[in-house]
Short mmCIF file of C-alpha atoms in Angstrom, two decimals:
data_model
loop_
_atom_site.label_atom_id
_atom_site.label_comp_id
_atom_site.label_asym_id
_atom_site.label_seq_id
_atom_site.Cartn_x
_atom_site.Cartn_y
_atom_site.Cartn_z
CA MET A 1 -3.25 27.42 19.04
CA GLU A 2 -1.96 29.94 16.50
CA ALA A 3 -4.40 28.76 13.66
CA CYS A 4 -7.57 29.44 15.74
CA ALA A 5 -6.06 32.64 17.36
CA LEU A 6 -5.96 33.63 13.24
CA GLU A 7 -8.53 32.22 11.98
CA ARG A 8 -10.73 34.47 14.84
CA HIS A 9 -8.23 37.48 13.66
CA HIS A 10 -9.68 37.27 10.37
CA SER A 11 -13.07 36.91 12.22
CA GLY A 12 -13.63 39.64 13.30
CA HIS A 13 -13.56 38.47 16.78
CA ARG A 14 -10.53 40.23 18.72
CA ALA A 15 -8.49 36.99 20.93
CA GLY A 16 -9.79 36.58 24.12
CA SER A 17 -13.92 38.01 23.48
CA ARG A 18 -16.70 36.51 25.65
CA ARG A 19 -18.77 36.02 22.39
CA PRO A 20 -18.43 31.99 21.94
CA ILE A 21 -19.30 32.24 25.80
CA ARG A 22 -22.94 34.52 25.05
CA ALA A 23 -23.37 32.65 21.77
CA ALA A 24 -23.45 29.27 23.96
CA SER A 25 -26.10 31.32 26.58
CA ASP A 26 -28.09 32.76 23.87
CA LEU A 27 -28.77 28.84 22.17
CA GLY A 28 -29.45 27.95 25.94
CA ARG A 29 -31.88 30.57 26.36
CA GLY A 30 -33.72 29.48 23.14
CA LEU A 31 -33.78 25.88 23.85
CA LEU A 32 -35.22 26.43 27.30
CA ARG A 33 -37.89 27.84 25.95
CA ARG A 34 -38.79 25.76 23.93
CA VAL A 35 -37.91 22.15 25.61
CA CYS A 36 -40.68 23.93 28.31
CA ARG A 37 -42.91 24.82 25.88
CA ARG A 38 -42.82 20.94 25.05
CA THR A 39 -42.08 19.22 27.99
CA ALA A 40 -45.60 20.84 30.05
CA GLY A 41 -46.23 17.35 31.13
CA VAL A 42 -42.84 16.67 32.34
CA GLY A 43 -41.94 16.84 35.73
CA LEU A 44 -39.49 20.17 36.33
CA LEU A 45 -36.95 17.89 37.55
CA GLY A 46 -37.63 15.89 33.69
CA ARG A 47 -37.80 19.21 31.94
CA VAL A 48 -34.04 20.08 33.18
CA GLN A 49 -32.74 17.18 32.90
CA LEU A 50 -33.89 16.98 28.99
CA PHE A 51 -32.89 21.07 28.84
CA ARG A 52 -28.89 19.60 29.81
CA VAL A 53 -28.88 16.42 27.37
CA ARG A 54 -29.71 18.54 24.17
CA VAL A 55 -27.69 22.00 24.88
CA ARG A 56 -24.77 19.53 25.18
CA VAL A 57 -26.21 18.23 22.16
CA ALA A 58 -26.03 21.03 20.28
CA LEU A 59 -22.72 22.34 22.05
CA ARG A 60 -21.11 19.67 21.02
CA HIS A 61 -23.29 20.22 17.10
CA ARG A 62 -22.25 23.89 17.21
CA CYS A 63 -18.22 22.96 17.82
CA ARG A 64 -18.20 20.35 14.91
CA THR A 65 -19.63 21.79 12.41
CA ARG A 66 -18.99 25.80 12.69
CA ASP A 67 -15.24 25.69 14.24
CA PRO A 68 -12.82 25.70 11.14
CA CYS A 69 -10.35 24.70 13.78
CA VAL A 70 -11.91 21.93 14.84
CA ALA A 71 -12.86 20.50 11.53
CA ALA A 72 -9.59 20.53 10.22
CA CYS A 73 -8.42 18.76 13.09
CA ARG A 74 -11.03 15.87 12.59
CA THR A 75 -10.59 15.90 8.95
CA ALA A 76 -6.73 15.20 9.20
CA ARG A 77 -7.28 12.77 12.63
CA ARG A 78 -9.60 11.06 8.97
CA ARG A 79 -7.03 11.14 6.26
CA VAL A 80 -6.36 7.88 4.75
CA VAL A 81 -3.06 7.43 2.63
CA VAL A 82 -4.51 5.75 -0.81
CA PRO A 83 -1.30 4.78 -2.39
CA GLN A 84 -0.43 4.52 -5.83
CA SER A 85 2.29 1.90 -6.12
CA ALA A 86 3.47 -0.62 -2.52
CA LEU A 87 6.41 -2.73 -2.22
CA ILE A 88 5.35 -5.90 -1.32
CA VAL A 89 8.49 -7.20 1.40
CA GLY A 90 9.24 -11.11 1.72
CA SER A 91 10.52 -13.32 4.95
CA ALA A 92 13.31 -14.24 2.13
CA PRO A 93 16.62 -11.73 1.57
CA VAL A 94 19.30 -12.79 -0.20
CA PRO A 95 22.25 -12.66 2.57
CA GLY A 96 24.26 -9.61 2.96
CA GLU A 97 22.75 -7.41 0.60
CA HIS A 98 21.77 -5.07 3.73
CA ALA A 99 23.03 -2.04 1.50
CA PHE A 100 20.45 -2.91 -1.69
CA TYR A 101 17.45 -3.62 0.39
CA ARG A 102 18.06 -0.28 2.62
CA ALA A 103 18.05 1.34 -1.16
CA LEU A 104 15.40 0.37 -2.31
CA LEU A 105 13.29 0.84 1.05
CA GLU A 106 14.30 4.35 1.43
CA ASP A 107 13.39 5.13 -2.53
CA ARG A 108 9.40 3.92 -2.23
CA ALA A 109 6.64 5.69 0.02
CA PHE A 110 4.61 2.69 0.82
CA VAL A 111 6.35 -1.03 1.77
CA ILE A 112 4.28 -4.03 3.37
CA ALA A 113 5.85 -6.08 5.15
CA CYS A 114 5.74 -9.61 5.19
CA ASP A 115 5.79 -11.26 8.57
CA ALA A 116 8.85 -11.30 10.47
CA ALA A 117 10.24 -8.66 7.16
CA ALA A 118 8.25 -6.29 9.27
CA GLU A 119 10.79 -5.60 11.68
CA TRP A 120 13.73 -6.06 9.89
CA CYS A 121 12.38 -2.99 7.25
CA VAL A 122 12.81 -1.64 10.90
CA ALA A 123 16.13 -2.49 11.54
CA LEU A 124 17.01 -0.88 8.20
CA GLY A 125 15.77 2.34 8.93
CA ARG A 126 12.26 2.07 7.39
CA THR A 127 9.47 1.31 8.83
CA PRO A 128 6.76 0.20 7.33
CA ASP A 129 3.05 1.45 6.75
CA ILE A 130 1.70 -2.08 6.58
CA ALA A 131 2.24 -5.72 8.55
CA VAL A 132 0.61 -8.53 7.70
CA GLY A 133 0.61 -12.46 8.54
CA ASP A 134 0.46 -15.09 10.47
CA PHE A 135 4.30 -13.57 12.13
CA ASP A 136 4.55 -17.15 12.93
CA SER A 137 7.99 -16.39 11.63
CA ALA A 138 8.28 -13.71 13.88
CA ALA A 139 10.00 -13.16 17.21
CA PRO A 140 7.61 -12.79 20.10
CA GLY A 141 5.34 -9.99 20.76
CA ALA A 142 6.74 -8.37 16.80
CA PRO A 143 2.93 -7.24 16.49
CA GLU A 144 2.73 -5.58 19.59
CA ARG A 145 6.87 -4.10 19.30
CA LEU A 146 5.31 -2.96 15.61
CA ALA A 147 1.45 -1.41 16.69
CA ALA A 148 3.29 0.73 19.20
CA LEU A 149 5.72 1.84 16.39
CA GLY A 150 2.28 3.56 14.30
CA VAL A 151 2.35 0.39 12.06
CA ASP A 152 -0.43 -1.27 10.96
CA VAL A 153 -0.94 -4.38 11.80
CA ARG A 154 -3.17 -7.27 10.30
CA ARG A 155 -3.29 -10.45 11.86
CA PHE A 156 -3.93 -14.20 10.66
CA SER A 157 -4.08 -17.12 11.49
CA ALA A 158 -1.88 -19.78 10.84
CA GLU A 159 -4.39 -22.53 9.93
CA LYS A 160 -4.93 -20.06 5.98
CA ASP A 161 -5.42 -21.54 2.92
CA GLU A 162 -3.10 -18.20 1.10
CA SER A 163 0.63 -17.50 1.69
CA ASP A 164 1.90 -14.45 3.56
CA LEU A 165 2.70 -12.90 0.25
CA ASP A 166 -0.72 -12.80 -1.18
CA LEU A 167 -2.85 -11.98 1.33
CA ALA A 168 -0.29 -8.20 1.33
CA VAL A 169 -1.19 -8.97 -2.33
CA ALA A 170 -4.72 -8.58 -1.47
CA VAL A 171 -4.13 -5.56 0.93
CA ALA A 172 -3.29 -3.73 -1.81
CA ARG A 173 -5.74 -4.24 -3.99
CA SER A 174 -8.40 -3.12 -1.27
CA LEU A 175 -5.73 0.38 -0.80
CA GLY A 176 -6.46 0.76 -4.36
CA CYS A 177 -2.54 0.91 -5.32
CA ASP A 178 -2.34 0.42 -9.32
CA ARG A 179 1.34 -1.05 -9.02
CA VAL A 180 3.36 -3.67 -6.65
CA THR A 181 6.71 -4.42 -5.94
CA PHE A 182 8.10 -7.58 -4.52
CA THR A 183 11.24 -7.85 -2.91
CA ALA A 184 13.37 -10.56 -0.54
CA ALA A 185 11.25 -12.99 -1.40
CA TYR A 186 12.72 -15.19 -3.96
CA THR A 187 15.29 -17.36 -1.66
CA GLY A 188 15.53 -20.31 1.05
CA ARG A 189 12.79 -23.29 0.08
CA ILE A 190 12.13 -23.98 -3.89
CA ASP A 191 7.87 -24.24 -2.71
CA HIS A 192 8.53 -20.85 -0.82
CA THR A 193 9.97 -19.71 -3.80
CA LEU A 194 7.94 -20.80 -6.69
CA ALA A 195 4.71 -20.04 -4.83
CA SER A 196 5.84 -16.42 -4.39
CA VAL A 197 6.44 -16.48 -8.34
CA GLY A 198 2.89 -17.45 -8.55
CA SER A 199 2.35 -14.56 -6.09
CA ALA A 200 4.21 -12.01 -8.14
CA GLY A 201 2.07 -13.35 -11.49
CA SER A 202 -1.33 -12.97 -9.53
CA ALA A 203 -0.66 -9.85 -9.55
CA ALA A 204 -0.13 -9.16 -13.23
CA ASP A 205 -3.41 -6.65 -13.42
CA LEU A 206 -0.85 -4.66 -10.43
CA ARG A 207 2.07 -4.42 -12.97
CA ALA A 208 3.88 -6.74 -10.49
CA ARG A 209 7.07 -6.04 -10.82
CA VAL A 210 10.06 -8.26 -8.82
CA GLU A 211 13.48 -6.65 -7.37
CA GLU A 212 16.46 -8.37 -6.52
CA PRO A 213 20.08 -7.78 -6.49
CA GLY A 214 21.12 -9.25 -9.20
CA TYR A 215 18.26 -8.59 -11.60
CA SER A 216 14.80 -6.94 -12.10
CA ALA A 217 12.08 -8.28 -13.77
CA LEU A 218 7.82 -7.41 -14.50
CA VAL A 219 5.22 -9.86 -15.33
CA LEU A 220 3.69 -9.73 -18.80
CA SER A 221 0.03 -10.41 -19.42
CA ASP A 222 -3.12 -10.18 -21.33
CA GLY A 223 -4.95 -9.38 -18.81
CA GLY A 224 -2.85 -6.78 -17.37
CA THR A 225 0.67 -4.91 -18.96
CA SER A 226 1.31 -7.51 -21.86
CA SER A 227 4.30 -5.43 -23.98
CA ALA A 228 7.23 -3.72 -22.35
CA VAL A 229 10.61 -2.47 -23.81
CA LEU A 230 13.49 -2.59 -21.77
CA GLU A 231 16.73 -0.45 -21.47
CA THR A 232 19.73 -2.71 -21.46
CA THR A 233 23.12 -3.18 -22.44
CA PRO A 234 24.55 -5.07 -25.01
CA GLY A 235 25.10 -8.74 -23.16
CA ALA A 236 22.87 -8.40 -20.73
CA LEU A 237 21.13 -10.99 -19.59
CA VAL A 238 17.02 -11.27 -20.25
CA SER A 239 14.68 -14.71 -20.09
CA VAL A 240 11.53 -14.99 -20.96
CA ILE A 241 9.27 -17.54 -18.44
CA ALA A 242 6.14 -18.21 -19.28
CA LEU A 243 3.97 -19.25 -15.82
CA GLU A 244 1.20 -20.65 -18.04
CA PRO A 245 0.63 -21.31 -21.51
CA SER A 246 1.37 -18.27 -23.41
CA THR A 247 0.33 -17.46 -27.24
CA GLY A 248 2.58 -14.58 -29.65
CA VAL A 249 5.09 -14.66 -27.54
CA THR A 250 7.37 -11.83 -29.63
CA LEU A 251 10.93 -11.04 -28.50
CA THR A 252 12.79 -8.50 -30.49
CA GLY A 253 16.19 -7.48 -29.39
CA LEU A 254 17.75 -9.97 -28.44
CA ARG A 255 20.31 -12.39 -30.11
CA TYR A 256 17.44 -15.52 -29.90
CA PRO A 257 13.81 -14.16 -31.30
CA LEU A 258 10.51 -14.85 -30.92
CA ASP A 259 6.84 -14.44 -33.71
CA CYS A 260 4.84 -15.04 -32.32
CA ALA A 261 5.85 -18.48 -30.52
CA ASP A 262 3.58 -20.33 -28.39
CA VAL A 263 5.46 -21.25 -25.15
CA PRO A 264 4.31 -23.82 -22.82
CA THR A 265 4.08 -23.33 -19.01
CA LEU A 266 7.90 -23.41 -17.15
CA SER A 267 9.53 -23.83 -20.81
CA SER A 268 12.89 -23.48 -21.09
CA LEU A 269 12.81 -21.37 -23.99
CA GLY A 270 13.28 -18.28 -23.33
CA VAL A 271 15.87 -19.46 -20.63
CA SER A 272 19.57 -17.20 -20.85
CA ASN A 273 18.98 -14.61 -23.69
CA VAL A 274 20.78 -11.96 -24.44
CA ALA A 275 20.54 -8.09 -25.49
CA LEU A 276 22.34 -7.32 -29.32
CA GLY A 277 21.98 -3.80 -27.89
CA ASP A 278 20.16 -1.01 -26.10
CA ARG A 279 17.20 -2.13 -26.37
CA VAL A 280 14.70 -4.92 -25.68
CA ARG A 281 11.11 -5.27 -26.49
CA VAL A 282 8.42 -8.47 -25.26
CA SER A 283 4.66 -8.49 -25.73
CA LEU A 284 2.43 -11.55 -25.91
CA ALA A 285 -1.22 -12.48 -27.12
CA SER A 286 -2.55 -14.52 -24.64
CA GLY A 287 -0.91 -15.96 -21.36
CA THR A 288 1.20 -14.71 -18.37
CA LEU A 289 5.27 -13.92 -18.54
CA LEU A 290 8.08 -13.36 -16.57
CA VAL A 291 10.55 -11.33 -17.81
CA ILE A 292 13.65 -11.51 -16.32
CA ALA A 293 16.46 -8.67 -16.96
CA SER A 294 20.21 -8.69 -15.55
CA ARG A 295 20.80 -5.70 -13.39
CA SER A 296 23.11 -4.50 -15.25
CA ALA A 297 19.89 -4.32 -17.61
CA ASP A 298 19.53 -0.40 -16.00
CA SER A 299 15.50 -0.45 -15.86
CA ILE A 300 12.48 -2.52 -17.99
CA LEU A 301 10.06 0.59 -18.51
CA HIS A 302 6.03 -0.30 -19.69
CA ASP A 303 4.16 0.81 -22.65
#
């Protein structure tokens, strides 16, 4: 109301002025004259009804287009947040690491939670922006409770080809994200864990990263980011796993370097390498690599 009063003051109208009413009345009279001319062959009752309809439409149009307060409110309701990056939360957190996950959730502007992870995020103090999945592992009534909190709930049939994590990646793409980070998705059943690694690999074009207690990881690919520099500490463990046959793999700053090597899928060649100093570089010519650094490595920087 204050904004509307301020707008009228600046436009030269006094608060409480009857000018808007007179304007509507003038508009009504003008419409009535035009209606009478164009509908001479219509009965009086029909002309009056037609006049009323046209007045309502005209007044509605007038309010939508000329009142800056109404226009601002409508624009605010239509505004959609388009995130640059998204945190994708799975349903397999490391037990006993609530403090780590809580801090990670607080640090991220946009959160997509999978299935039961949505209410888990709420319990940690961060209501997710989107909840996605079939909700087969969530508590009964979870989608309804989440919707009541204002969460954008996207529910799918349990009979589907994609995992909930894959659905979350698809949602992130549809929103125009250019970066995704996965968390709470790499414990429990080995088949789920391997599939979750595959989900991260499929998001290489989104500069996919993984953040878990004890380690940080990123995906390198010829279809996305093909090189990275890690800021490490001497002795930090760094592993490089090929998610598909990879060529031209080069590792520098590690105890066991590689120079344009070919690395087969899931080969142990790059496992448990050791940082020699505070900087490690990894690059490839083709393929997809998962680069994993122990939490003692402070951060991973993309070139």
